[in-house]
Amino acid sequence: MQDYLEHYPHELSGGQKQRIAIARTIAVSPRLILMDEPLSALDNVFREEMRVELVRIFKRLRMTVIYVTHDQEEAMSMADEIVLLKDGQCEQIGTPEMLYKNPVSRYAAKFMGHANFLQKDGESAVRFIRPDDIQLVPNEAEGKKGKIIMRSYLSGYYRYFVKISDYKDPLEFTSQQKLEMESLVQVDIPANRCFQL
């Protein structure tokens, strides 16, 4: 903070202003801190750095923080416990891992990350599975056959959408393997990773 003592507020960057505001808050040793989307105005790289810094500071000082965010990744990476709200009502409470792996509703499943909803034509039952639980398997293995209808590259892996005739909606899965558009593939949808909603 010494570096900023001679500066006027308009001379500081957004990140510097955020750091100073947080330091002022911590200086009075509050029993509880409420933060309402404090990182929303920052760019992605700096936001990531600030997340790590905030968690480190609050854990070291053993401070209780209520942190409001609409950013699922921010909630997952920072929280010990998440209270997920929908229309002002509590939808689910739990650890980030619990909400990600065992959501209680379609809303919770979608908010906590990419999700596939498995529903066969003519059936009302809906199951869900995360894209990273679906595996590409060799054609001779058992699995569901489908056609790749969309592909995007996301820093180190590919994200695919595959149309499988059994299901109403295309399924999303990820792989480090580059597959051609419109190619026929076979995927394993493990029953023990599918959950009823």
Coordinates of C-alpha atoms in Angstrom, one line a residue:
M1 CA 0.0 0.0 0.0
Q2 CA 3.0 2.3 0.5
D3 CA 3.3 2.7 -3.3
Y4 CA -0.1 4.3 -3.5
L5 CA 0.1 6.9 -0.7
E6 CA 1.1 9.8 -3.0
H7 CA -1.5 9.0 -5.7
Y8 CA -5.0 10.5 -6.2
P9 CA -7.9 8.1 -6.7
H10 CA -8.2 8.9 -10.4
E11 CA -4.5 7.9 -10.9
L12 CA -5.2 4.3 -9.7
S13 CA -6.2 1.4 -11.9
G14 CA -9.3 -0.6 -11.2
G15 CA -7.3 -3.4 -9.6
Q16 CA -5.4 -0.9 -7.4
K17 CA -8.7 0.6 -6.2
Q18 CA -10.0 -2.8 -5.4
R19 CA -7.0 -3.8 -3.4
I20 CA -7.2 -0.5 -1.4
A21 CA -10.9 -0.9 -0.7
I22 CA -10.3 -4.5 0.5
A23 CA -7.3 -3.4 2.7
R24 CA -9.5 -0.6 4.3
T25 CA -12.2 -3.2 5.0
I26 CA -9.8 -5.7 6.6
A27 CA -8.0 -3.0 8.6
V28 CA -10.9 -2.6 11.1
S29 CA -10.9 -6.4 11.8
P30 CA -14.7 -6.9 11.2
R31 CA -16.4 -10.1 12.4
L32 CA -18.2 -10.5 9.1
I33 CA -17.6 -9.0 5.6
L34 CA -20.2 -8.8 2.9
M35 CA -18.8 -8.5 -0.6
D36 CA -21.2 -7.9 -3.5
E37 CA -19.5 -8.9 -6.8
P38 CA -16.3 -7.1 -5.9
L39 CA -14.4 -8.5 -9.0
S40 CA -17.0 -8.0 -11.7
A41 CA -15.4 -4.9 -13.2
L42 CA -11.9 -6.6 -13.5
D43 CA -10.5 -8.3 -16.6
N44 CA -10.3 -12.1 -16.5
V45 CA -6.6 -12.4 -15.8
F46 CA -6.6 -9.9 -12.9
R47 CA -9.9 -11.4 -11.6
E48 CA -8.3 -14.8 -11.3
E49 CA -5.3 -13.3 -9.5
M50 CA -7.6 -11.5 -7.1
R51 CA -9.6 -14.6 -6.3
V52 CA -6.5 -16.4 -5.2
E53 CA -5.3 -13.4 -3.2
L54 CA -8.7 -12.9 -1.5
V55 CA -9.0 -16.6 -0.5
R56 CA -5.4 -16.6 0.9
I57 CA -6.0 -13.4 2.9
F58 CA -9.3 -14.4 4.4
K59 CA -8.1 -17.9 5.3
R60 CA -5.0 -16.5 6.9
L61 CA -7.0 -14.0 8.9
R62 CA -9.7 -16.5 9.6
M63 CA -12.4 -14.1 8.5
T64 CA -16.0 -15.0 7.7
V65 CA -17.1 -13.6 4.3
I66 CA -20.4 -13.6 2.6
Y67 CA -19.5 -13.2 -1.1
V68 CA -22.2 -12.5 -3.6
T69 CA -21.6 -13.5 -7.2
H70 CA -23.3 -14.5 -10.4
D71 CA -20.1 -16.2 -11.6
Q72 CA -20.2 -19.9 -11.1
E73 CA -16.5 -20.3 -11.5
E74 CA -15.8 -17.6 -8.9
A75 CA -18.2 -19.3 -6.4
M76 CA -16.7 -22.7 -7.0
S77 CA -13.1 -21.6 -6.6
M78 CA -13.5 -19.4 -3.5
A79 CA -16.3 -20.8 -1.3
D80 CA -16.2 -23.4 1.5
E81 CA -20.0 -23.5 1.3
I82 CA -22.4 -22.1 -1.4
V83 CA -25.9 -20.9 -0.9
L84 CA -27.5 -21.0 -4.4
L85 CA -30.5 -18.7 -4.8
K86 CA -33.2 -18.7 -7.4
D87 CA -35.8 -15.9 -7.5
G88 CA -34.8 -14.9 -3.9
Q89 CA -35.4 -18.4 -2.5
C90 CA -32.7 -20.9 -1.4
E91 CA -32.4 -23.6 -4.1
Q92 CA -29.5 -25.6 -2.5
I93 CA -26.8 -25.3 0.1
G94 CA -23.6 -27.3 0.2
T95 CA -19.9 -27.5 -0.7
P96 CA -18.9 -26.6 -4.2
E97 CA -18.2 -30.3 -4.9
M98 CA -21.6 -31.3 -3.6
L99 CA -23.5 -28.8 -5.7
Y100 CA -21.5 -29.7 -8.8
K101 CA -21.9 -33.4 -8.4
N102 CA -25.3 -33.7 -6.7
P103 CA -27.5 -30.8 -7.8
V104 CA -31.1 -31.0 -6.5
S105 CA -32.7 -29.4 -9.6
R106 CA -32.1 -28.6 -13.3
Y107 CA -31.5 -25.0 -12.3
A108 CA -28.8 -26.0 -9.8
A109 CA -27.2 -28.4 -12.3
K110 CA -27.0 -25.7 -15.0
F111 CA -25.8 -22.9 -12.7
M112 CA -22.9 -25.0 -11.3
G113 CA -21.5 -25.9 -14.7
H114 CA -22.1 -27.5 -18.1
A115 CA -24.7 -30.3 -17.9
N116 CA -26.3 -32.8 -20.2
F117 CA -30.0 -33.5 -19.5
L118 CA -30.8 -37.0 -20.7
Q119 CA -34.4 -37.3 -21.8
K120 CA -35.7 -39.8 -24.3
D121 CA -38.5 -38.9 -26.7
G122 CA -41.9 -39.5 -25.1
E123 CA -40.5 -39.9 -21.5
S124 CA -40.9 -37.4 -18.7
A125 CA -38.0 -38.6 -16.6
V126 CA -34.9 -36.5 -16.9
R127 CA -31.4 -37.6 -15.8
F128 CA -28.3 -35.5 -15.9
I129 CA -24.6 -36.1 -16.4
R130 CA -21.6 -33.7 -16.6
P131 CA -19.7 -33.5 -19.9
D132 CA -16.5 -34.6 -18.3
D133 CA -18.1 -37.9 -17.2
I134 CA -18.9 -38.9 -20.9
Q135 CA -16.0 -40.7 -22.5
L136 CA -15.2 -41.3 -26.1
V137 CA -14.8 -45.0 -26.7
P138 CA -13.5 -47.1 -29.7
N139 CA -16.2 -48.1 -32.2
E140 CA -15.9 -51.8 -31.2
A141 CA -16.7 -51.0 -27.6
E142 CA -20.2 -50.7 -26.1
G143 CA -21.6 -47.2 -26.2
K144 CA -24.0 -44.8 -27.8
K145 CA -23.4 -43.9 -31.4
G146 CA -23.8 -40.3 -32.6
K147 CA -22.6 -37.6 -35.0
I148 CA -20.5 -34.6 -34.0
I149 CA -22.5 -31.5 -34.8
M150 CA -20.3 -28.8 -33.1
R151 CA -16.7 -28.5 -32.0
S152 CA -14.8 -25.7 -30.2
Y153 CA -11.3 -25.5 -28.9
L154 CA -10.9 -24.4 -25.2
S155 CA -7.3 -24.1 -24.1
G156 CA -6.0 -27.6 -24.0
Y157 CA -9.1 -29.7 -25.0
Y158 CA -12.0 -29.8 -27.4
R159 CA -15.6 -29.3 -26.5
Y160 CA -18.0 -31.4 -28.6
F161 CA -21.7 -31.7 -29.1
V162 CA -22.9 -35.0 -30.5
K163 CA -26.4 -35.9 -31.7
I164 CA -27.5 -39.3 -30.4
S165 CA -30.8 -40.6 -31.7
D166 CA -31.9 -41.8 -28.2
Y167 CA -32.0 -38.3 -26.7
K168 CA -33.9 -35.1 -27.5
D169 CA -30.9 -32.8 -27.1
P170 CA -27.3 -33.1 -28.3
L171 CA -24.9 -34.2 -25.6
E172 CA -21.8 -32.3 -24.7
F173 CA -18.5 -34.0 -23.9
T174 CA -14.8 -33.0 -23.8
S175 CA -11.7 -34.7 -25.2
Q176 CA -8.1 -33.8 -26.0
Q177 CA -8.5 -35.7 -29.2
K178 CA -9.4 -33.6 -32.3
L179 CA -12.3 -35.1 -34.2
E180 CA -13.8 -34.0 -37.5
M181 CA -17.1 -32.3 -37.8
E182 CA -19.9 -34.7 -38.9
S183 CA -17.9 -37.7 -38.0
L184 CA -19.6 -40.7 -36.3
V185 CA -18.4 -41.4 -32.8
Q186 CA -19.2 -43.7 -29.9
V187 CA -19.4 -42.5 -26.4
D188 CA -19.8 -44.2 -23.0
I189 CA -22.4 -42.6 -20.7
P190 CA -21.7 -44.4 -17.4
A191 CA -24.9 -45.2 -15.5
N192 CA -23.2 -44.5 -12.1
R193 CA -22.5 -40.9 -13.2
C194 CA -26.1 -40.2 -14.3
F195 CA -28.4 -38.7 -11.7
Q196 CA -32.2 -38.3 -11.6
L197 CA -33.5 -34.8 -11.3

